[in-house]
mmCIF file of C-alpha atoms and ligand atoms in Angstrom:
data_model
loop_
_atom_site.group_PDB
_atom_site.id
_atom_site.type_symbol
_atom_site.label_atom_id
_atom_site.label_comp_id
_atom_site.label_asym_id
_atom_site.label_seq_id
_atom_site.Cartn_x
_atom_site.Cartn_y
_atom_site.Cartn_z
ATOM 1 C CA MET A 848 -13.984 14.341 0.117
ATOM 2 C CA SER A 849 -12.449 17.390 -0.056
ATOM 3 C CA ILE A 850 -9.366 18.456 -2.439
ATOM 4 C CA LYS A 851 -6.340 19.382 -1.007
ATOM 5 C CA ILE A 852 -3.542 20.904 -2.698
ATOM 6 C CA ALA A 853 -0.063 20.657 -0.894
ATOM 7 C CA PRO A 854 2.752 22.601 -2.458
ATOM 8 C CA SER A 855 6.406 20.685 -2.404
ATOM 9 C CA ILE A 856 9.057 23.612 -2.108
ATOM 10 C CA LEU A 857 11.807 21.054 -3.208
ATOM 11 C CA ASN A 858 12.341 23.169 -6.017
ATOM 12 C CA ALA A 859 12.027 26.265 -4.387
ATOM 13 C CA ASP A 860 14.762 29.076 -4.176
ATOM 14 C CA PHE A 861 15.948 28.119 -0.557
ATOM 15 C CA SER A 862 17.394 31.722 -0.041
ATOM 16 C CA ASN A 863 13.705 33.368 0.142
ATOM 17 C CA LEU A 864 11.606 30.384 1.267
ATOM 18 C CA GLY A 865 10.149 32.198 4.128
ATOM 19 C CA ALA A 866 8.580 34.575 1.585
ATOM 20 C CA LEU A 867 7.595 31.805 -0.872
ATOM 21 C CA ILE A 868 5.817 29.835 2.342
ATOM 22 C CA LYS A 869 3.940 33.127 3.073
ATOM 23 C CA LYS A 870 2.635 33.598 -0.466
ATOM 24 C CA LEU A 871 1.762 30.123 -0.895
ATOM 25 C CA GLU A 872 -0.331 30.597 2.703
ATOM 26 C CA SER A 873 -1.988 33.548 1.448
ATOM 27 C CA GLY A 874 -2.335 32.062 -2.130
ATOM 28 C CA GLY A 875 -4.508 29.469 -0.556
ATOM 29 C CA ALA A 876 -2.497 26.325 -0.251
ATOM 30 C CA ASP A 877 -3.766 23.733 2.290
ATOM 31 C CA ASP A 878 -0.371 22.651 3.458
ATOM 32 C CA ILE A 879 3.240 22.612 3.040
ATOM 33 C CA HIS A 880 4.792 18.843 1.593
ATOM 34 C CA LEU A 881 8.435 19.211 3.372
ATOM 35 C CA ASP A 882 10.511 16.176 0.938
ATOM 36 C CA ILE A 883 13.227 15.084 3.609
ATOM 37 C CA MET A 884 15.987 13.026 1.738
ATOM 38 C CA ASP A 885 18.923 11.498 3.541
ATOM 39 C CA GLY A 886 21.147 10.836 0.594
ATOM 40 C CA ASN A 887 20.672 7.046 1.152
ATOM 41 C CA PHE A 888 17.223 6.157 0.568
ATOM 42 C CA VAL A 889 16.832 8.228 -2.111
ATOM 43 C CA PRO A 890 20.287 9.663 -3.729
ATOM 44 C CA ASN A 891 19.602 13.324 -3.266
ATOM 45 C CA LEU A 892 20.125 15.388 0.374
ATOM 46 C CA THR A 893 17.735 18.131 1.289
ATOM 47 C CA PHE A 894 17.164 19.574 5.123
ATOM 48 C CA GLY A 895 16.155 18.654 8.388
ATOM 49 C CA PRO A 896 13.915 19.283 11.408
ATOM 50 C CA LEU A 897 16.043 22.669 12.159
ATOM 51 C CA ILE A 898 14.656 24.217 9.123
ATOM 52 C CA VAL A 899 11.039 22.858 9.631
ATOM 53 C CA ALA A 900 11.292 24.596 12.920
ATOM 54 C CA SER A 901 12.109 27.708 11.516
ATOM 55 C CA LEU A 902 9.343 27.195 9.179
ATOM 56 C CA ARG A 903 6.850 26.770 12.251
ATOM 57 C CA LYS A 904 7.367 30.149 13.501
ATOM 58 C CA ILE A 905 6.412 31.946 9.793
ATOM 59 C CA THR A 906 3.422 29.958 9.112
ATOM 60 C CA SER A 907 0.044 28.541 10.658
ATOM 61 C CA LEU A 908 -0.484 26.271 7.501
ATOM 62 C CA PRO A 909 -0.142 22.454 8.479
ATOM 63 C CA LEU A 910 3.727 21.399 7.732
ATOM 64 C CA ASP A 911 3.312 17.882 6.136
ATOM 65 C CA VAL A 912 6.799 15.636 6.228
ATOM 66 C CA HIS A 913 7.480 13.491 3.368
ATOM 67 C CA LEU A 914 10.298 11.168 4.963
ATOM 68 C CA MET A 915 12.787 9.551 2.253
ATOM 69 C CA VAL A 916 14.779 8.247 4.829
ATOM 70 C CA GLU A 917 16.301 5.150 5.970
ATOM 71 C CA ASN A 918 15.187 4.271 9.731
ATOM 72 C CA PRO A 919 12.581 7.134 9.697
ATOM 73 C CA GLU A 920 11.537 6.362 12.935
ATOM 74 C CA HIS A 921 14.936 8.143 14.258
ATOM 75 C CA TYR A 922 13.550 11.537 13.386
ATOM 76 C CA PHE A 923 9.997 11.176 14.255
ATOM 77 C CA LYS A 924 10.556 13.210 17.754
ATOM 78 C CA ALA A 925 12.690 16.042 16.192
ATOM 79 C CA PHE A 926 9.957 16.534 13.585
ATOM 80 C CA ALA A 927 7.412 16.215 16.458
ATOM 81 C CA GLU A 928 8.952 18.977 18.256
ATOM 82 C CA ALA A 929 9.733 21.265 15.533
ATOM 83 C CA GLY A 930 5.989 21.229 15.171
ATOM 84 C CA VAL A 931 4.645 19.197 11.953
ATOM 85 C CA LYS A 932 1.346 18.231 11.481
ATOM 86 C CA SER A 933 1.738 14.842 9.845
ATOM 87 C CA LEU A 934 4.588 12.588 9.290
ATOM 88 C CA THR A 935 4.436 10.046 6.140
ATOM 89 C CA ILE A 936 7.103 7.118 5.768
ATOM 90 C CA HIS A 937 7.731 4.693 3.180
ATOM 91 C CA SER A 938 6.777 1.106 3.029
ATOM 92 C CA GLU A 939 10.117 0.542 1.654
ATOM 93 C CA THR A 940 12.495 2.020 4.414
ATOM 94 C CA CYS A 941 10.022 -0.104 7.445
ATOM 95 C CA THR A 942 10.893 -3.557 8.619
ATOM 96 C CA HIS A 943 7.836 -2.970 11.097
ATOM 97 C CA LEU A 944 5.477 -0.967 9.303
ATOM 98 C CA HIS A 945 2.966 -1.384 11.574
ATOM 99 C CA ARG A 946 4.915 -0.381 15.028
ATOM 100 C CA SER A 947 6.426 2.700 13.225
ATOM 101 C CA VAL A 948 2.502 3.860 12.099
ATOM 102 C CA GLN A 949 1.871 3.482 15.840
ATOM 103 C CA LEU A 950 4.444 5.457 16.988
ATOM 104 C CA ILE A 951 3.436 8.306 14.746
ATOM 105 C CA LYS A 952 -0.021 8.471 16.220
ATOM 106 C CA ASP A 953 1.094 7.899 19.808
ATOM 107 C CA MET A 954 3.224 11.455 19.221
ATOM 108 C CA GLY A 955 -0.570 12.952 18.080
ATOM 109 C CA LEU A 956 0.524 13.268 14.458
ATOM 110 C CA LYS A 957 -1.069 12.170 11.516
ATOM 111 C CA ALA A 958 0.306 9.126 9.853
ATOM 112 C CA GLY A 959 1.005 8.535 6.237
ATOM 113 C CA VAL A 960 2.575 5.370 4.215
ATOM 114 C CA ALA A 961 4.189 6.480 0.885
ATOM 115 C CA LEU A 962 4.478 3.643 -1.606
ATOM 116 C CA ASN A 963 7.319 3.583 -4.586
ATOM 117 C CA PRO A 964 5.646 3.312 -7.882
ATOM 118 C CA ALA A 965 6.803 -0.361 -8.120
ATOM 119 C CA THR A 966 5.461 -1.001 -4.853
ATOM 120 C CA PRO A 967 2.103 -2.868 -4.686
ATOM 121 C CA LEU A 968 -0.297 -1.857 -2.635
ATOM 122 C CA GLY A 969 -0.729 -4.857 -1.044
ATOM 123 C CA VAL A 970 1.578 -3.725 1.785
ATOM 124 C CA LEU A 971 -1.231 -1.801 2.550
ATOM 125 C CA GLU A 972 -3.665 -4.715 3.275
ATOM 126 C CA TYR A 973 -3.322 -5.002 7.109
ATOM 127 C CA ILE A 974 -2.900 -1.139 7.633
ATOM 128 C CA VAL A 975 -5.159 0.748 5.647
ATOM 129 C CA GLN A 976 -7.581 1.364 8.479
ATOM 130 C CA ASP A 977 -5.039 3.180 10.691
ATOM 131 C CA LEU A 978 -3.684 5.484 8.260
ATOM 132 C CA ASP A 979 -4.530 9.251 7.731
ATOM 133 C CA VAL A 980 -2.551 9.452 4.329
ATOM 134 C CA VAL A 981 -1.813 7.143 1.686
ATOM 135 C CA LEU A 982 0.820 8.680 -0.663
ATOM 136 C CA LEU A 983 1.444 7.279 -4.029
ATOM 137 C CA MET A 984 4.211 8.346 -5.671
ATOM 138 C CA THR A 985 3.902 8.902 -9.284
ATOM 139 C CA VAL A 986 7.401 9.201 -9.879
ATOM 140 C CA ASN A 987 10.754 7.724 -8.299
ATOM 141 C CA PRO A 988 11.681 9.758 -5.395
ATOM 142 C CA GLY A 989 14.714 11.964 -5.401
ATOM 143 C CA TRP A 990 14.067 14.968 -7.439
ATOM 144 C CA GLY A 991 11.335 17.410 -8.192
ATOM 145 C CA GLY A 992 10.664 18.145 -12.154
ATOM 146 C CA GLN A 993 10.134 14.492 -13.273
ATOM 147 C CA GLU A 994 7.604 13.317 -15.430
ATOM 148 C CA PHE A 995 4.355 11.596 -14.299
ATOM 149 C CA ILE A 996 4.343 7.863 -14.500
ATOM 150 C CA PRO A 997 0.969 7.018 -16.198
ATOM 151 C CA ALA A 998 0.997 3.187 -15.163
ATOM 152 C CA VAL A 999 0.525 4.212 -11.490
ATOM 153 C CA CYS A 1000 -2.862 5.426 -12.725
ATOM 154 C CA GLY A 1001 -4.187 2.124 -12.364
ATOM 155 C CA LYS A 1002 -2.863 1.905 -8.856
ATOM 156 C CA ILE A 1003 -4.522 5.091 -7.855
ATOM 157 C CA GLN A 1004 -8.340 3.510 -9.006
ATOM 158 C CA GLU A 1005 -7.497 0.156 -7.119
ATOM 159 C CA LEU A 1006 -6.187 2.237 -3.803
ATOM 160 C CA ARG A 1007 -9.322 4.248 -4.007
ATOM 161 C CA LYS A 1008 -11.119 0.881 -4.093
ATOM 162 C CA MET A 1009 -9.797 0.020 -1.386
ATOM 163 C CA LEU A 1010 -10.530 2.955 0.750
ATOM 164 C CA LEU A 1011 -13.690 3.076 -0.099
ATOM 165 C CA ASN A 1012 -14.340 -0.566 0.827
ATOM 166 C CA ALA A 1013 -12.301 -0.168 4.213
ATOM 167 C CA GLY A 1014 -14.171 2.963 4.579
ATOM 168 C CA SER A 1015 -11.355 4.855 5.404
ATOM 169 C CA ASN A 1016 -11.391 8.575 4.884
ATOM 170 C CA ALA A 1017 -7.857 8.621 4.389
ATOM 171 C CA ASP A 1018 -6.456 11.343 1.725
ATOM 172 C CA LEU A 1019 -5.447 9.652 -1.513
ATOM 173 C CA GLN A 1020 -2.026 12.141 -2.301
ATOM 174 C CA VAL A 1021 -0.545 11.640 -5.344
ATOM 175 C CA ASP A 1022 3.352 13.049 -5.478
ATOM 176 C CA GLY A 1023 5.400 13.564 -8.960
ATOM 177 C CA GLY A 1024 5.106 15.318 -12.245
ATOM 178 C CA ILE A 1025 1.669 16.820 -11.212
ATOM 179 C CA ASN A 1026 0.520 19.716 -13.390
ATOM 180 C CA THR A 1027 -2.784 20.594 -15.314
ATOM 181 C CA THR A 1028 -2.678 17.680 -17.579
ATOM 182 C CA THR A 1029 -1.860 14.969 -14.808
ATOM 183 C CA ILE A 1030 -3.949 16.603 -12.173
ATOM 184 C CA LYS A 1031 -7.123 15.665 -13.978
ATOM 185 C CA ALA A 1032 -5.936 12.029 -14.734
ATOM 186 C CA ALA A 1033 -4.856 11.772 -11.093
ATOM 187 C CA VAL A 1034 -8.310 13.030 -9.686
ATOM 188 C CA ASP A 1035 -10.363 10.965 -12.399
ATOM 189 C CA CYS A 1036 -8.152 7.932 -11.291
ATOM 190 C CA GLY A 1037 -9.204 8.808 -7.313
ATOM 191 C CA ALA A 1038 -6.615 10.630 -5.771
ATOM 192 C CA ASN A 1039 -7.914 13.938 -3.771
ATOM 193 C CA SER A 1040 -4.601 15.110 -2.078
ATOM 194 C CA LEU A 1041 -2.131 16.716 -4.807
ATOM 195 C CA VAL A 1042 1.696 17.505 -4.050
ATOM 196 C CA ILE A 1043 2.562 19.984 -6.511
ATOM 197 C CA GLY A 1044 5.949 21.306 -6.713
ATOM 198 C CA SER A 1045 7.812 22.232 -9.900
ATOM 199 C CA ALA A 1046 4.680 23.096 -12.049
ATOM 200 C CA LEU A 1047 3.541 25.316 -9.221
ATOM 201 C CA LEU A 1048 6.846 27.182 -8.109
ATOM 202 C CA LYS A 1049 7.474 28.111 -11.850
ATOM 203 C CA GLU A 1050 4.456 30.156 -11.907
ATOM 204 C CA LYS A 1051 4.719 33.895 -11.333
ATOM 205 C CA ASP A 1052 1.329 34.484 -9.641
ATOM 206 C CA LEU A 1053 1.002 31.637 -7.558
ATOM 207 C CA THR A 1054 -2.340 32.722 -5.978
ATOM 208 C CA LYS A 1055 -4.080 32.169 -9.373
ATOM 209 C CA ALA A 1056 -2.016 28.936 -10.466
ATOM 210 C CA LEU A 1057 -3.841 27.586 -6.780
ATOM 211 C CA GLU A 1058 -7.135 28.777 -7.796
ATOM 212 C CA ASP A 1059 -6.265 26.971 -11.559
ATOM 213 C CA TYR A 1060 -5.034 23.802 -10.129
ATOM 214 C CA ARG A 1061 -8.132 23.439 -7.519
ATOM 215 C CA ALA A 1062 -10.735 24.613 -9.913
ATOM 216 C CA VAL A 1063 -9.346 21.335 -12.643
ATOM 217 C CA ALA A 1064 -9.118 18.872 -9.729
ATOM 218 C CA ALA A 1065 -12.476 19.900 -8.237
ATOM 219 C CA GLU A 1066 -14.417 19.575 -11.802
ATOM 220 C CA ALA A 1067 -12.325 16.351 -12.463
ATOM 221 C CA ALA A 1068 -13.446 14.931 -8.993
ATOM 222 C CA ALA A 1069 -17.503 15.987 -9.400
ATOM 223 C CA GLY A 1070 -17.277 13.873 -12.515
ATOM 224 C CA SER A 1071 -15.109 10.806 -11.196
ATOM 225 C CA TRP A 1072 -16.483 7.086 -10.548
ATOM 226 C CA TRP A 1073 -15.043 7.552 -7.007
ATOM 227 C CA HIS A 1074 -16.998 10.702 -6.114
ATOM 228 C CA LYS A 1075 -20.425 9.358 -7.314
ATOM 229 C CA VAL A 1076 -19.837 6.189 -5.019
ATOM 230 C CA LYS A 1077 -19.170 8.091 -2.030
HETATM 231 C C1 DX5 B 1166 10.160 13.808 -4.951
HETATM 232 C C2 DX5 B 1166 9.346 14.233 -4.109
HETATM 233 C C3 DX5 B 1166 8.254 15.396 -4.764
HETATM 234 C C4 DX5 B 1166 8.679 16.357 -5.622
HETATM 235 C C5 DX5 B 1166 7.522 16.705 -6.461
HETATM 236 O O1 DX5 B 1166 10.904 12.856 -4.601
HETATM 237 O O2 DX5 B 1166 8.551 13.730 -3.096
HETATM 238 O O3 DX5 B 1166 7.218 15.775 -3.521
HETATM 239 O O4 DX5 B 1166 8.928 17.642 -5.054
HETATM 240 O O5 DX5 B 1166 8.104 17.674 -7.490
HETATM 241 P P1 DX5 B 1166 7.034 17.692 -8.861
HETATM 242 O O6 DX5 B 1166 5.899 18.044 -8.432
HETATM 243 O O7 DX5 B 1166 8.369 18.895 -9.301
HETATM 244 O O8 DX5 B 1166 7.632 16.572 -9.562
HETATM 245 ZN ZN1 ZN B 1167 7.339 14.532 -1.697
#
């Protein structure tokens, strides 16, 4: 299972977003993680499909949208038309999670489900086979620059076991507080897809920082219990 590094642009200087995305692309990012917040499901507001459509024109990297909004299905079509590759929705926002996941897949997009730190894995039991991505929040969603919540480590391990038992190739993505220390813990426990925001963007040399993160993650994966099982 490959390691993926997905930079989050949430803490970017938005007046220079295009230049940043080009640097991330040339520096070897696997995709761009776009945090959409509605000021309702989470207290913060960010941006919507118009900005995503502009970004689509300047990069060929996959655009990976993390929807932290109520009624996410209202926005699926607009993001699909903006050219995104995948949509990840929060289980906490979906009364009909199975239907919402199918709607995403019917549009030809990859489907992800995100869980807040306190949301149990049980909500995935009857849907995991249908997912391309499971995102475990390692902070409470809303802002970049928060601290990784260590209690989520056990949940990452349990989810990796669930994916292995289900024969699923879904990416196990972690999001929030990922830095050179926590990336190792997250990968040791079972994560293979790492969203990295503020810790990456504060680096001057993004190419080197991406290489360093990938090296730490690859080493942790190679020595991990779940890599051996696989
Ligand atoms: C938080 C967002 C994250 C955030 C990560 O709600 O979903 O993607 O940008 O930023 P860091 O890596 O700074 O925690
Ligand atoms: Zn995110």
